[in-house]
């Protein structure tokens, strides 16, 4: 079984309360730590990678992002999915080629640009073209930004998700959806559902998110930011 098939299988028939937990490495070293901790797959966060390269979130040049993903992929033996934001303006065929060249088994694609939601029908067409170019070689996670840049109406999120699933998305990611609407989202969205978990103890655990309907749990740039905070504390004592 190749890596993309392994990755796709990891999403199937998850028991309630046992979501697929995907930590977000930002470089080769952090990827190796995650794999050494026993995680079967990884999902890079664009904001975490951006920070490691010296950029603000959303400002990483495409070439540097794909190069960073390739370094992470080379460092580990498990499947790696890549957050490629909105696709960097690349045509679907080129985006797929770049992802495959980097060795990624999947990607996140968001449905907003510059803080503004895209037309969902046009975005669904883009996703369909990505799916057509990739065939079964990539696992497409369609991010729904209704709760990040829209009005936060779960029904609008469900409508967008339905269009993206119909276009061939393998998973839907309603980023920053409130926990209390997760059961409603689960009931209204077909297929795997990605939720983000916080690492500051303020939000529910991955297991709780799984009980409420999440198929998989990611952490955005949470790990990279926690590591940066730890390093900041360490460096404070270097000259003491």
Short mmCIF file of N, CA and C in Angstrom, two decimals, residues 35-153:
data_model
loop_
_atom_site.label_atom_id
_atom_site.label_comp_id
_atom_site.label_asym_id
_atom_site.label_seq_id
_atom_site.Cartn_x
_atom_site.Cartn_y
_atom_site.Cartn_z
N UNK A 35 7.16 11.80 14.65
CA UNK A 35 7.14 10.39 14.26
C UNK A 35 7.71 9.53 15.38
N UNK A 36 8.76 10.01 16.04
CA UNK A 36 9.33 9.26 17.16
C UNK A 36 8.31 9.10 18.29
N UNK A 37 7.36 10.02 18.36
CA UNK A 37 6.31 9.95 19.39
C UNK A 37 5.18 9.01 19.00
N UNK A 38 5.27 8.44 17.81
CA UNK A 38 4.32 7.40 17.42
C UNK A 38 3.19 7.82 16.50
N UNK A 39 3.18 9.03 16.00
CA UNK A 39 2.09 9.46 15.12
C UNK A 39 2.24 8.82 13.74
N UNK A 40 1.14 8.31 13.18
CA UNK A 40 1.22 7.57 11.91
C UNK A 40 1.23 8.45 10.67
N UNK A 41 0.97 9.73 10.83
CA UNK A 41 0.95 10.67 9.70
C UNK A 41 1.08 12.08 10.24
N UNK A 42 1.41 13.02 9.36
CA UNK A 42 1.64 14.40 9.77
C UNK A 42 0.90 15.35 8.83
N UNK A 43 0.63 16.57 9.31
CA UNK A 43 -0.03 17.58 8.49
C UNK A 43 0.65 18.93 8.75
N UNK A 44 1.37 19.44 7.78
CA UNK A 44 2.10 20.69 7.99
C UNK A 44 1.15 21.87 8.10
N UNK A 45 1.45 22.84 8.98
CA UNK A 45 0.65 24.06 9.09
C UNK A 45 1.33 25.19 8.32
N UNK A 46 0.61 25.86 7.46
CA UNK A 46 1.24 26.92 6.67
C UNK A 46 1.77 28.04 7.55
N UNK A 47 1.04 28.39 8.62
CA UNK A 47 1.50 29.48 9.49
C UNK A 47 2.76 29.08 10.24
N UNK A 48 2.84 27.83 10.69
CA UNK A 48 4.04 27.37 11.39
C UNK A 48 5.24 27.32 10.48
N UNK A 49 5.06 26.84 9.27
CA UNK A 49 6.15 26.81 8.30
C UNK A 49 6.57 28.24 7.96
N UNK A 50 5.59 29.11 7.77
CA UNK A 50 5.90 30.51 7.46
C UNK A 50 6.78 31.12 8.55
N UNK A 51 6.41 30.90 9.81
CA UNK A 51 7.18 31.46 10.92
C UNK A 51 8.61 30.92 10.92
N UNK A 52 8.76 29.64 10.62
CA UNK A 52 10.10 29.04 10.62
C UNK A 52 10.97 29.59 9.49
N UNK A 53 10.33 30.11 8.45
CA UNK A 53 11.05 30.66 7.30
C UNK A 53 11.19 32.18 7.38
N UNK A 54 10.64 32.77 8.43
CA UNK A 54 10.77 34.21 8.61
C UNK A 54 9.68 35.03 7.94
N UNK A 55 8.54 34.42 7.66
CA UNK A 55 7.43 35.13 7.00
C UNK A 55 6.21 35.20 7.92
N UNK A 56 5.37 36.17 7.65
CA UNK A 56 4.06 36.20 8.29
C UNK A 56 3.16 35.17 7.61
N UNK A 57 2.15 34.74 8.33
CA UNK A 57 1.22 33.78 7.76
C UNK A 57 0.61 34.34 6.47
N UNK A 58 0.61 33.53 5.43
CA UNK A 58 0.05 33.94 4.15
C UNK A 58 1.02 34.64 3.23
N UNK A 59 2.25 34.85 3.68
CA UNK A 59 3.21 35.59 2.86
C UNK A 59 4.38 34.73 2.35
N UNK A 60 4.34 33.45 2.60
CA UNK A 60 5.42 32.57 2.15
C UNK A 60 5.36 32.38 0.64
N UNK A 61 6.45 32.63 -0.08
CA UNK A 61 6.46 32.34 -1.52
C UNK A 61 6.23 30.85 -1.76
N UNK A 62 5.54 30.54 -2.84
CA UNK A 62 5.20 29.15 -3.13
C UNK A 62 6.43 28.25 -3.18
N UNK A 63 7.49 28.72 -3.84
CA UNK A 63 8.69 27.89 -3.96
C UNK A 63 9.25 27.51 -2.60
N UNK A 64 9.25 28.46 -1.67
CA UNK A 64 9.79 28.17 -0.35
C UNK A 64 8.88 27.23 0.44
N UNK A 65 7.58 27.37 0.26
CA UNK A 65 6.66 26.47 0.96
C UNK A 65 6.82 25.04 0.47
N UNK A 66 6.87 24.86 -0.84
CA UNK A 66 7.01 23.51 -1.38
C UNK A 66 8.36 22.90 -1.00
N UNK A 67 9.40 23.73 -0.96
CA UNK A 67 10.72 23.23 -0.56
C UNK A 67 10.70 22.79 0.89
N UNK A 68 10.01 23.55 1.74
CA UNK A 68 9.92 23.18 3.16
C UNK A 68 9.15 21.87 3.33
N UNK A 69 8.07 21.73 2.59
CA UNK A 69 7.30 20.48 2.65
C UNK A 69 8.17 19.31 2.20
N UNK A 70 8.94 19.51 1.14
CA UNK A 70 9.79 18.43 0.63
C UNK A 70 10.83 18.02 1.67
N UNK A 71 11.37 18.98 2.42
CA UNK A 71 12.35 18.63 3.45
C UNK A 71 11.70 17.81 4.56
N UNK A 72 10.49 18.16 4.92
CA UNK A 72 9.77 17.41 5.95
C UNK A 72 9.49 16.00 5.47
N UNK A 73 9.03 15.87 4.24
CA UNK A 73 8.72 14.56 3.67
C UNK A 73 9.96 13.67 3.65
N UNK A 74 11.10 14.24 3.26
CA UNK A 74 12.35 13.46 3.17
C UNK A 74 12.83 12.99 4.54
N UNK A 75 12.43 13.71 5.58
CA UNK A 75 12.94 13.41 6.92
C UNK A 75 12.22 12.26 7.61
N UNK A 76 11.04 11.87 7.10
CA UNK A 76 10.23 10.86 7.79
C UNK A 76 9.72 9.81 6.80
N UNK A 77 9.23 8.72 7.36
CA UNK A 77 8.70 7.64 6.53
C UNK A 77 7.18 7.60 6.49
N UNK A 78 6.52 8.44 7.29
CA UNK A 78 5.06 8.41 7.34
C UNK A 78 4.47 9.38 6.32
N UNK A 79 3.18 9.24 5.98
CA UNK A 79 2.53 10.17 5.05
C UNK A 79 2.51 11.59 5.60
N UNK A 80 2.70 12.56 4.72
CA UNK A 80 2.68 13.97 5.09
C UNK A 80 1.71 14.72 4.18
N UNK A 81 0.73 15.38 4.80
CA UNK A 81 -0.18 16.26 4.06
C UNK A 81 0.29 17.69 4.25
N UNK A 82 0.10 18.51 3.23
CA UNK A 82 0.64 19.88 3.27
C UNK A 82 -0.46 20.92 3.20
N UNK A 83 -0.36 21.92 4.07
CA UNK A 83 -1.24 23.08 4.00
C UNK A 83 -0.66 24.02 2.96
N UNK A 84 -1.36 24.17 1.85
CA UNK A 84 -0.88 25.06 0.78
C UNK A 84 -1.81 26.26 0.62
N UNK A 85 -2.44 26.65 1.71
CA UNK A 85 -3.25 27.88 1.75
C UNK A 85 -4.30 27.86 0.64
N UNK A 86 -4.31 28.88 -0.21
CA UNK A 86 -5.30 28.92 -1.28
C UNK A 86 -4.80 28.40 -2.60
N UNK A 87 -3.59 27.81 -2.59
CA UNK A 87 -3.05 27.26 -3.83
C UNK A 87 -2.06 28.16 -4.54
N UNK A 88 -1.76 29.33 -3.93
CA UNK A 88 -0.74 30.25 -4.46
C UNK A 88 -1.00 30.72 -5.89
N UNK A 89 -2.25 30.72 -6.28
CA UNK A 89 -2.59 31.18 -7.62
C UNK A 89 -2.20 30.21 -8.73
N UNK A 90 -1.81 29.01 -8.37
CA UNK A 90 -1.39 28.02 -9.36
C UNK A 90 -2.60 27.36 -10.00
N UNK A 91 -2.47 27.03 -11.26
CA UNK A 91 -3.51 26.25 -11.92
C UNK A 91 -3.56 24.87 -11.27
N UNK A 92 -4.72 24.24 -11.24
CA UNK A 92 -4.85 22.95 -10.57
C UNK A 92 -3.80 21.92 -10.97
N UNK A 93 -3.53 21.78 -12.26
CA UNK A 93 -2.56 20.79 -12.72
C UNK A 93 -1.17 21.08 -12.16
N UNK A 94 -0.78 22.36 -12.17
CA UNK A 94 0.54 22.71 -11.65
C UNK A 94 0.60 22.53 -10.14
N UNK A 95 -0.48 22.88 -9.44
CA UNK A 95 -0.51 22.69 -7.99
C UNK A 95 -0.32 21.21 -7.65
N UNK A 96 -1.03 20.36 -8.35
CA UNK A 96 -0.91 18.92 -8.11
C UNK A 96 0.51 18.45 -8.39
N UNK A 97 1.08 18.91 -9.47
CA UNK A 97 2.45 18.51 -9.82
C UNK A 97 3.43 18.93 -8.74
N UNK A 98 3.27 20.15 -8.23
CA UNK A 98 4.19 20.64 -7.19
C UNK A 98 4.04 19.83 -5.90
N UNK A 99 2.83 19.50 -5.53
CA UNK A 99 2.60 18.71 -4.33
C UNK A 99 3.21 17.31 -4.47
N UNK A 100 3.00 16.70 -5.62
CA UNK A 100 3.55 15.36 -5.83
C UNK A 100 5.07 15.38 -5.89
N UNK A 101 5.63 16.41 -6.49
CA UNK A 101 7.10 16.54 -6.53
C UNK A 101 7.67 16.67 -5.12
N UNK A 102 6.93 17.36 -4.24
CA UNK A 102 7.38 17.52 -2.85
C UNK A 102 7.20 16.24 -2.04
N UNK A 103 6.41 15.31 -2.56
CA UNK A 103 6.18 14.05 -1.86
C UNK A 103 4.98 14.05 -0.94
N UNK A 104 4.15 15.09 -1.00
CA UNK A 104 2.97 15.16 -0.14
C UNK A 104 1.91 14.16 -0.60
N UNK A 105 1.14 13.66 0.37
CA UNK A 105 0.06 12.74 0.05
C UNK A 105 -1.29 13.44 0.06
N UNK A 106 -1.32 14.69 0.48
CA UNK A 106 -2.57 15.42 0.56
C UNK A 106 -2.31 16.91 0.72
N UNK A 107 -3.41 17.67 0.77
CA UNK A 107 -3.25 19.12 0.92
C UNK A 107 -4.50 19.72 1.56
N UNK A 108 -4.29 20.84 2.23
CA UNK A 108 -5.39 21.72 2.66
C UNK A 108 -5.53 22.81 1.63
N UNK A 109 -6.76 23.12 1.25
CA UNK A 109 -7.03 24.25 0.37
C UNK A 109 -8.17 25.07 0.98
N UNK A 110 -7.90 26.34 1.23
CA UNK A 110 -8.88 27.18 1.92
C UNK A 110 -9.77 27.94 0.95
N UNK A 111 -10.98 28.28 1.40
CA UNK A 111 -11.95 28.93 0.51
C UNK A 111 -12.11 30.42 0.81
N UNK A 112 -10.99 31.05 1.19
CA UNK A 112 -10.99 32.50 1.35
C UNK A 112 -9.70 33.04 0.78
N UNK A 113 -9.70 34.34 0.52
CA UNK A 113 -8.51 35.00 -0.02
C UNK A 113 -8.43 36.40 0.56
N UNK A 114 -7.34 36.69 1.25
CA UNK A 114 -7.20 38.00 1.85
C UNK A 114 -8.27 38.31 2.88
N UNK A 115 -8.74 37.29 3.57
CA UNK A 115 -9.77 37.49 4.59
C UNK A 115 -11.18 37.59 4.06
N UNK A 116 -11.37 37.30 2.78
CA UNK A 116 -12.70 37.37 2.16
C UNK A 116 -13.05 36.00 1.60
N UNK A 117 -14.25 35.52 1.91
CA UNK A 117 -14.68 34.22 1.39
C UNK A 117 -14.78 34.24 -0.12
N UNK A 118 -14.33 33.16 -0.74
CA UNK A 118 -14.46 33.00 -2.18
C UNK A 118 -15.88 32.58 -2.53
N UNK A 119 -16.24 32.78 -3.78
CA UNK A 119 -17.52 32.26 -4.24
C UNK A 119 -17.46 30.74 -4.13
N UNK A 120 -18.38 30.12 -3.38
CA UNK A 120 -18.27 28.68 -3.14
C UNK A 120 -18.39 27.83 -4.40
N UNK A 121 -19.16 28.28 -5.38
CA UNK A 121 -19.30 27.51 -6.61
C UNK A 121 -18.00 27.56 -7.42
N UNK A 122 -17.37 28.72 -7.46
CA UNK A 122 -16.10 28.83 -8.18
C UNK A 122 -15.02 28.02 -7.47
N UNK A 123 -15.04 28.05 -6.14
CA UNK A 123 -14.04 27.27 -5.41
C UNK A 123 -14.29 25.78 -5.60
N UNK A 124 -15.54 25.38 -5.64
CA UNK A 124 -15.85 23.97 -5.88
C UNK A 124 -15.33 23.53 -7.25
N UNK A 125 -15.44 24.40 -8.23
CA UNK A 125 -14.90 24.08 -9.56
C UNK A 125 -13.39 23.89 -9.51
N UNK A 126 -12.73 24.75 -8.73
CA UNK A 126 -11.28 24.63 -8.58
C UNK A 126 -10.92 23.30 -7.92
N UNK A 127 -11.65 22.95 -6.86
CA UNK A 127 -11.40 21.68 -6.18
C UNK A 127 -11.63 20.50 -7.12
N UNK A 128 -12.67 20.59 -7.94
CA UNK A 128 -12.95 19.51 -8.89
C UNK A 128 -11.81 19.36 -9.89
N UNK A 129 -11.22 20.46 -10.30
CA UNK A 129 -10.10 20.39 -11.23
C UNK A 129 -8.85 19.83 -10.56
N UNK A 130 -8.66 20.18 -9.28
CA UNK A 130 -7.55 19.59 -8.53
C UNK A 130 -7.75 18.09 -8.40
N UNK A 131 -8.97 17.68 -8.05
CA UNK A 131 -9.26 16.25 -7.93
C UNK A 131 -9.04 15.53 -9.24
N UNK A 132 -9.47 16.14 -10.34
CA UNK A 132 -9.30 15.51 -11.64
C UNK A 132 -7.82 15.34 -11.98
N UNK A 133 -7.03 16.36 -11.71
CA UNK A 133 -5.59 16.29 -12.02
C UNK A 133 -4.87 15.30 -11.11
N UNK A 134 -5.33 15.21 -9.87
CA UNK A 134 -4.66 14.35 -8.90
C UNK A 134 -5.14 12.91 -8.96
N UNK A 135 -6.36 12.70 -9.42
CA UNK A 135 -7.00 11.38 -9.36
C UNK A 135 -6.96 10.91 -7.91
N UNK A 136 -6.41 9.73 -7.67
CA UNK A 136 -6.35 9.22 -6.29
C UNK A 136 -5.00 9.44 -5.64
N UNK A 137 -4.18 10.31 -6.24
CA UNK A 137 -2.81 10.48 -5.75
C UNK A 137 -2.70 11.49 -4.60
N UNK A 138 -3.77 12.25 -4.33
CA UNK A 138 -3.76 13.22 -3.24
C UNK A 138 -5.07 13.16 -2.46
N UNK A 139 -4.97 13.37 -1.16
CA UNK A 139 -6.12 13.46 -0.28
C UNK A 139 -6.40 14.95 -0.08
N UNK A 140 -7.55 15.41 -0.56
CA UNK A 140 -7.86 16.84 -0.55
C UNK A 140 -8.73 17.20 0.66
N UNK A 141 -8.20 18.07 1.51
CA UNK A 141 -8.92 18.56 2.69
C UNK A 141 -9.40 19.98 2.39
N UNK A 142 -10.69 20.14 2.23
CA UNK A 142 -11.26 21.44 1.85
C UNK A 142 -11.58 22.26 3.10
N UNK A 143 -10.82 23.34 3.29
CA UNK A 143 -11.06 24.19 4.44
C UNK A 143 -12.24 25.11 4.18
N UNK A 144 -13.13 25.20 5.16
CA UNK A 144 -14.31 26.07 5.07
C UNK A 144 -14.10 27.21 6.07
N UNK A 145 -14.03 28.44 5.57
CA UNK A 145 -13.65 29.59 6.40
C UNK A 145 -14.83 30.42 6.90
N UNK A 146 -16.01 29.82 6.91
CA UNK A 146 -17.21 30.54 7.35
C UNK A 146 -17.08 31.09 8.76
N UNK A 147 -16.42 30.34 9.65
CA UNK A 147 -16.30 30.77 11.04
C UNK A 147 -15.08 31.68 11.25
N UNK A 148 -14.21 31.73 10.27
CA UNK A 148 -13.01 32.57 10.35
C UNK A 148 -13.23 33.92 9.68
N UNK A 149 -13.82 33.91 8.51
CA UNK A 149 -13.99 35.15 7.74
C UNK A 149 -15.44 35.42 7.33
N UNK A 150 -16.35 34.52 7.68
CA UNK A 150 -17.74 34.71 7.30
C UNK A 150 -18.60 35.11 8.47
N UNK A 151 -19.88 34.80 8.36
CA UNK A 151 -20.83 35.22 9.41
C UNK A 151 -20.99 34.18 10.52
N UNK A 152 -20.28 33.06 10.40
CA UNK A 152 -20.34 32.05 11.45
C UNK A 152 -21.61 31.22 11.46
N UNK A 153 -22.39 31.30 10.40
CA UNK A 153 -23.63 30.53 10.32
C UNK A 153 -23.30 29.09 9.95
#
